[in-house]
Amino acid sequence: THTHTHADELFAVIMSMSLQSGQVLKVHEIVAQGQALEGKAIRTIGKLIRYSAVSSTAVLSGGDGCQLTLSTRLVEPFPYRLHSLVQVIGEVEVSRTGECVAVPRVARCVDGLDMRLHDEALAVWRQFLDKQQQQQQQDELPSDIFDM
């Protein structure tokens, strides 16, 4: 008989959905948006402050007091040390208790990353995307609107 493994579960998840690139969000943004993010792909970075191999859960801190629970079932074994900076890409689920839980399909240690510089780059990226979206909206306006 075949026993169900984490690899089997990961394969089933991948096959059942088209993988989305993760929207880059800070931990506090994920917590604030909560259930509105259910089923959406996210990417975030936080300090690993708790991990339980028994329950396949971990907790990331965003540095501002916000904490995000992870279900690590798809990325076991989870080899990261406490207090390491960990980047995860995965989907958001809402637990039975209503808690927003990230389910990473990818996790990596990013110790040494300059978070101040990361946050500055994220702000510039978001400004670029906003300008691009505004330009796209302007391009979609009917051309005769300017002929008045």
PDB file of C-alpha atoms in Angstrom:
ATOM      1  CA  THR A   1       0.000   0.000   0.000  1.00  0.00           C
ATOM      2  CA  HIS A   2       1.036   3.560  -0.673  1.00  0.00           C
ATOM      3  CA  THR A   3       1.298   5.882   2.321  1.00  0.00           C
ATOM      4  CA  HIS A   4       0.256   9.516   1.914  1.00  0.00           C
ATOM      5  CA  THR A   5       3.317  11.802   2.110  1.00  0.00           C
ATOM      6  CA  HIS A   6       3.884  15.556   2.148  1.00  0.00           C
ATOM      7  CA  ALA A   7       5.201  15.246  -1.407  1.00  0.00           C
ATOM      8  CA  ASP A   8       1.911  13.641  -2.460  1.00  0.00           C
ATOM      9  CA  GLU A   9      -0.046  16.463  -0.839  1.00  0.00           C
ATOM     10  CA  LEU A  10       2.154  19.117  -2.469  1.00  0.00           C
ATOM     11  CA  PHE A  11       1.793  17.437  -5.850  1.00  0.00           C
ATOM     12  CA  ALA A  12      -2.007  17.333  -5.443  1.00  0.00           C
ATOM     13  CA  VAL A  13      -2.108  21.032  -4.542  1.00  0.00           C
ATOM     14  CA  ILE A  14       0.062  21.976  -7.510  1.00  0.00           C
ATOM     15  CA  MET A  15      -1.985  19.876  -9.916  1.00  0.00           C
ATOM     16  CA  SER A  16      -5.295  21.240  -8.637  1.00  0.00           C
ATOM     17  CA  MET A  17      -4.481  24.888  -9.192  1.00  0.00           C
ATOM     18  CA  SER A  18      -2.634  27.132 -11.492  1.00  0.00           C
ATOM     19  CA  LEU A  19       0.157  28.609  -9.417  1.00  0.00           C
ATOM     20  CA  GLN A  20      -0.022  32.343  -8.987  1.00  0.00           C
ATOM     21  CA  SER A  21       2.987  34.467  -8.262  1.00  0.00           C
ATOM     22  CA  GLY A  22       2.725  35.715  -4.715  1.00  0.00           C
ATOM     23  CA  GLN A  23       1.640  39.293  -4.100  1.00  0.00           C
ATOM     24  CA  VAL A  24       4.401  40.893  -2.039  1.00  0.00           C
ATOM     25  CA  LEU A  25       2.903  41.902   1.289  1.00  0.00           C
ATOM     26  CA  LYS A  26       4.277  42.712   4.707  1.00  0.00           C
ATOM     27  CA  VAL A  27       3.193  40.514   7.607  1.00  0.00           C
ATOM     28  CA  HIS A  28       0.980  43.262   9.057  1.00  0.00           C
ATOM     29  CA  GLU A  29      -0.743  43.721   5.669  1.00  0.00           C
ATOM     30  CA  ILE A  30      -1.617  40.024   5.522  1.00  0.00           C
ATOM     31  CA  VAL A  31      -2.949  40.107   9.079  1.00  0.00           C
ATOM     32  CA  ALA A  32      -4.933  43.302   8.394  1.00  0.00           C
ATOM     33  CA  GLN A  33      -6.499  41.991   5.172  1.00  0.00           C
ATOM     34  CA  GLY A  34      -7.163  38.615   6.794  1.00  0.00           C
ATOM     35  CA  GLN A  35     -10.031  36.660   5.288  1.00  0.00           C
ATOM     36  CA  ALA A  36     -10.118  38.874   2.167  1.00  0.00           C
ATOM     37  CA  LEU A  37      -6.887  37.127   1.111  1.00  0.00           C
ATOM     38  CA  GLU A  38      -8.299  33.600   1.402  1.00  0.00           C
ATOM     39  CA  GLY A  39      -7.105  31.513  -1.550  1.00  0.00           C
ATOM     40  CA  LYS A  40      -4.777  34.273  -2.783  1.00  0.00           C
ATOM     41  CA  ALA A  41      -1.053  33.797  -3.316  1.00  0.00           C
ATOM     42  CA  ILE A  42       1.224  35.898  -1.118  1.00  0.00           C
ATOM     43  CA  ARG A  43       4.932  36.412  -0.569  1.00  0.00           C
ATOM     44  CA  THR A  44       6.266  37.762   2.697  1.00  0.00           C
ATOM     45  CA  ILE A  45       9.311  37.888   4.955  1.00  0.00           C
ATOM     46  CA  GLY A  46       9.381  37.614   8.713  1.00  0.00           C
ATOM     47  CA  LYS A  47      11.445  36.494  11.658  1.00  0.00           C
ATOM     48  CA  LEU A  48      10.764  32.912  12.696  1.00  0.00           C
ATOM     49  CA  ILE A  49       9.692  33.134  16.338  1.00  0.00           C
ATOM     50  CA  ARG A  50       8.012  29.725  16.839  1.00  0.00           C
ATOM     51  CA  TYR A  51       7.997  26.354  15.162  1.00  0.00           C
ATOM     52  CA  SER A  52       6.380  23.035  16.038  1.00  0.00           C
ATOM     53  CA  ALA A  53       7.293  19.942  14.038  1.00  0.00           C
ATOM     54  CA  VAL A  54       4.491  18.055  15.802  1.00  0.00           C
ATOM     55  CA  SER A  55       1.722  20.370  14.556  1.00  0.00           C
ATOM     56  CA  SER A  56       3.562  21.547  11.385  1.00  0.00           C
ATOM     57  CA  THR A  57       3.061  25.179  12.361  1.00  0.00           C
ATOM     58  CA  ALA A  58       5.345  28.157  12.609  1.00  0.00           C
ATOM     59  CA  VAL A  59       4.925  31.826  13.440  1.00  0.00           C
ATOM     60  CA  LEU A  60       6.588  34.723  11.646  1.00  0.00           C
ATOM     61  CA  SER A  61       6.932  38.160  13.204  1.00  0.00           C
ATOM     62  CA  GLY A  62       6.884  41.192  10.977  1.00  0.00           C
ATOM     63  CA  GLY A  63       9.012  43.183  13.391  1.00  0.00           C
ATOM     64  CA  ASP A  64       6.154  45.550  14.241  1.00  0.00           C
ATOM     65  CA  GLY A  65       4.481  43.167  16.676  1.00  0.00           C
ATOM     66  CA  CYS A  66       2.259  41.527  14.048  1.00  0.00           C
ATOM     67  CA  GLN A  67       2.479  37.763  13.842  1.00  0.00           C
ATOM     68  CA  LEU A  68       1.469  35.413  11.047  1.00  0.00           C
ATOM     69  CA  THR A  69       0.840  31.713  11.578  1.00  0.00           C
ATOM     70  CA  LEU A  70       2.170  29.334   8.936  1.00  0.00           C
ATOM     71  CA  SER A  71       1.033  25.813   8.200  1.00  0.00           C
ATOM     72  CA  THR A  72       4.325  24.211   7.172  1.00  0.00           C
ATOM     73  CA  ARG A  73       2.773  20.932   5.955  1.00  0.00           C
ATOM     74  CA  LEU A  74       3.904  21.479   2.341  1.00  0.00           C
ATOM     75  CA  VAL A  75       7.489  22.457   3.191  1.00  0.00           C
ATOM     76  CA  GLU A  76       8.412  19.835   5.779  1.00  0.00           C
ATOM     77  CA  PRO A  77      11.008  19.206   6.927  1.00  0.00           C
ATOM     78  CA  PHE A  78      11.185  22.873   7.933  1.00  0.00           C
ATOM     79  CA  PRO A  79      14.922  23.315   8.612  1.00  0.00           C
ATOM     80  CA  TYR A  80      15.027  26.984   9.652  1.00  0.00           C
ATOM     81  CA  ARG A  81      16.350  28.129  13.006  1.00  0.00           C
ATOM     82  CA  LEU A  82      14.443  30.365  15.382  1.00  0.00           C
ATOM     83  CA  HIS A  83      15.150  34.069  14.853  1.00  0.00           C
ATOM     84  CA  SER A  84      16.120  33.507  11.212  1.00  0.00           C
ATOM     85  CA  LEU A  85      14.569  35.706   8.539  1.00  0.00           C
ATOM     86  CA  VAL A  86      12.380  33.483   6.394  1.00  0.00           C
ATOM     87  CA  GLN A  87      10.705  34.325   3.097  1.00  0.00           C
ATOM     88  CA  VAL A  88       7.628  32.319   2.147  1.00  0.00           C
ATOM     89  CA  ILE A  89       5.498  32.109  -0.987  1.00  0.00           C
ATOM     90  CA  GLY A  90       2.151  30.383  -0.701  1.00  0.00           C
ATOM     91  CA  GLU A  91      -1.559  30.680  -0.285  1.00  0.00           C
ATOM     92  CA  VAL A  92      -3.713  32.075   2.506  1.00  0.00           C
ATOM     93  CA  GLU A  93      -6.251  29.877   4.266  1.00  0.00           C
ATOM     94  CA  VAL A  94      -8.698  30.737   7.006  1.00  0.00           C
ATOM     95  CA  SER A  95      -8.622  28.285   9.899  1.00  0.00           C
ATOM     96  CA  ARG A  96     -11.702  26.878  11.630  1.00  0.00           C
ATOM     97  CA  THR A  97     -11.206  29.520  14.310  1.00  0.00           C
ATOM     98  CA  GLY A  98     -11.199  32.308  11.704  1.00  0.00           C
ATOM     99  CA  GLU A  99      -7.455  32.918  11.903  1.00  0.00           C
ATOM    100  CA  CYS A 100      -5.606  33.853   8.721  1.00  0.00           C
ATOM    101  CA  VAL A 101      -2.929  31.186   8.066  1.00  0.00           C
ATOM    102  CA  ALA A 102      -0.313  31.213   5.314  1.00  0.00           C
ATOM    103  CA  VAL A 103       0.451  27.853   3.701  1.00  0.00           C
ATOM    104  CA  PRO A 104       3.871  28.186   2.073  1.00  0.00           C
ATOM    105  CA  ARG A 105       4.727  26.084  -0.959  1.00  0.00           C
ATOM    106  CA  VAL A 106       8.218  27.638  -0.956  1.00  0.00           C
ATOM    107  CA  ALA A 107      10.290  28.794   1.997  1.00  0.00           C
ATOM    108  CA  ARG A 108      13.858  30.024   2.183  1.00  0.00           C
ATOM    109  CA  CYS A 109      16.194  31.579   4.692  1.00  0.00           C
ATOM    110  CA  VAL A 110      17.072  35.185   3.873  1.00  0.00           C
ATOM    111  CA  ASP A 111      19.283  35.987   6.866  1.00  0.00           C
ATOM    112  CA  GLY A 112      21.448  38.988   6.095  1.00  0.00           C
ATOM    113  CA  LEU A 113      18.797  40.676   3.960  1.00  0.00           C
ATOM    114  CA  ASP A 114      18.756  44.431   4.610  1.00  0.00           C
ATOM    115  CA  MET A 115      15.074  44.834   5.515  1.00  0.00           C
ATOM    116  CA  ARG A 116      15.236  48.635   5.390  1.00  0.00           C
ATOM    117  CA  LEU A 117      16.471  48.460   1.811  1.00  0.00           C
ATOM    118  CA  HIS A 118      13.908  45.732   1.010  1.00  0.00           C
ATOM    119  CA  ASP A 119      11.092  47.959   2.306  1.00  0.00           C
ATOM    120  CA  GLU A 120      12.384  50.930   0.280  1.00  0.00           C
ATOM    121  CA  ALA A 121      12.537  48.787  -2.877  1.00  0.00           C
ATOM    122  CA  LEU A 122       9.006  47.512  -2.193  1.00  0.00           C
ATOM    123  CA  ALA A 123       7.741  51.099  -1.895  1.00  0.00           C
ATOM    124  CA  VAL A 124       9.365  52.035  -5.230  1.00  0.00           C
ATOM    125  CA  TRP A 125       7.928  48.877  -6.870  1.00  0.00           C
ATOM    126  CA  ARG A 126       4.441  49.755  -5.620  1.00  0.00           C
ATOM    127  CA  GLN A 127       4.763  53.326  -6.937  1.00  0.00           C
ATOM    128  CA  PHE A 128       5.780  51.930 -10.326  1.00  0.00           C
ATOM    129  CA  LEU A 129       2.804  49.555 -10.383  1.00  0.00           C
ATOM    130  CA  ASP A 130       0.415  52.364  -9.399  1.00  0.00           C
ATOM    131  CA  LYS A 131       1.725  54.595 -12.211  1.00  0.00           C
ATOM    132  CA  GLN A 132       1.480  51.704 -14.670  1.00  0.00           C
ATOM    133  CA  GLN A 133      -2.120  51.026 -13.622  1.00  0.00           C
ATOM    134  CA  GLN A 134      -3.033  54.720 -13.929  1.00  0.00           C
ATOM    135  CA  GLN A 135      -1.484  54.841 -17.412  1.00  0.00           C
ATOM    136  CA  GLN A 136      -3.420  51.731 -18.411  1.00  0.00           C
ATOM    137  CA  GLN A 137      -6.681  53.309 -17.215  1.00  0.00           C
ATOM    138  CA  GLN A 138      -5.946  56.490 -19.187  1.00  0.00           C
ATOM    139  CA  ASP A 139      -5.185  54.455 -22.303  1.00  0.00           C
ATOM    140  CA  GLU A 140      -8.582  52.763 -21.978  1.00  0.00           C
ATOM    141  CA  LEU A 141     -10.502  56.074 -22.054  1.00  0.00           C
ATOM    142  CA  PRO A 142     -12.354  56.752 -25.314  1.00  0.00           C
ATOM    143  CA  SER A 143     -10.224  58.963 -27.567  1.00  0.00           C
ATOM    144  CA  ASP A 144     -13.127  61.344 -28.374  1.00  0.00           C
ATOM    145  CA  ILE A 145     -13.320  62.439 -24.736  1.00  0.00           C
ATOM    146  CA  PHE A 146     -10.374  64.755 -25.459  1.00  0.00           C
ATOM    147  CA  ASP A 147     -11.989  66.248 -28.585  1.00  0.00           C
ATOM    148  CA  MET A 148     -14.393  68.564 -26.713  1.00  0.00           C
TER     149      MET A 148
END
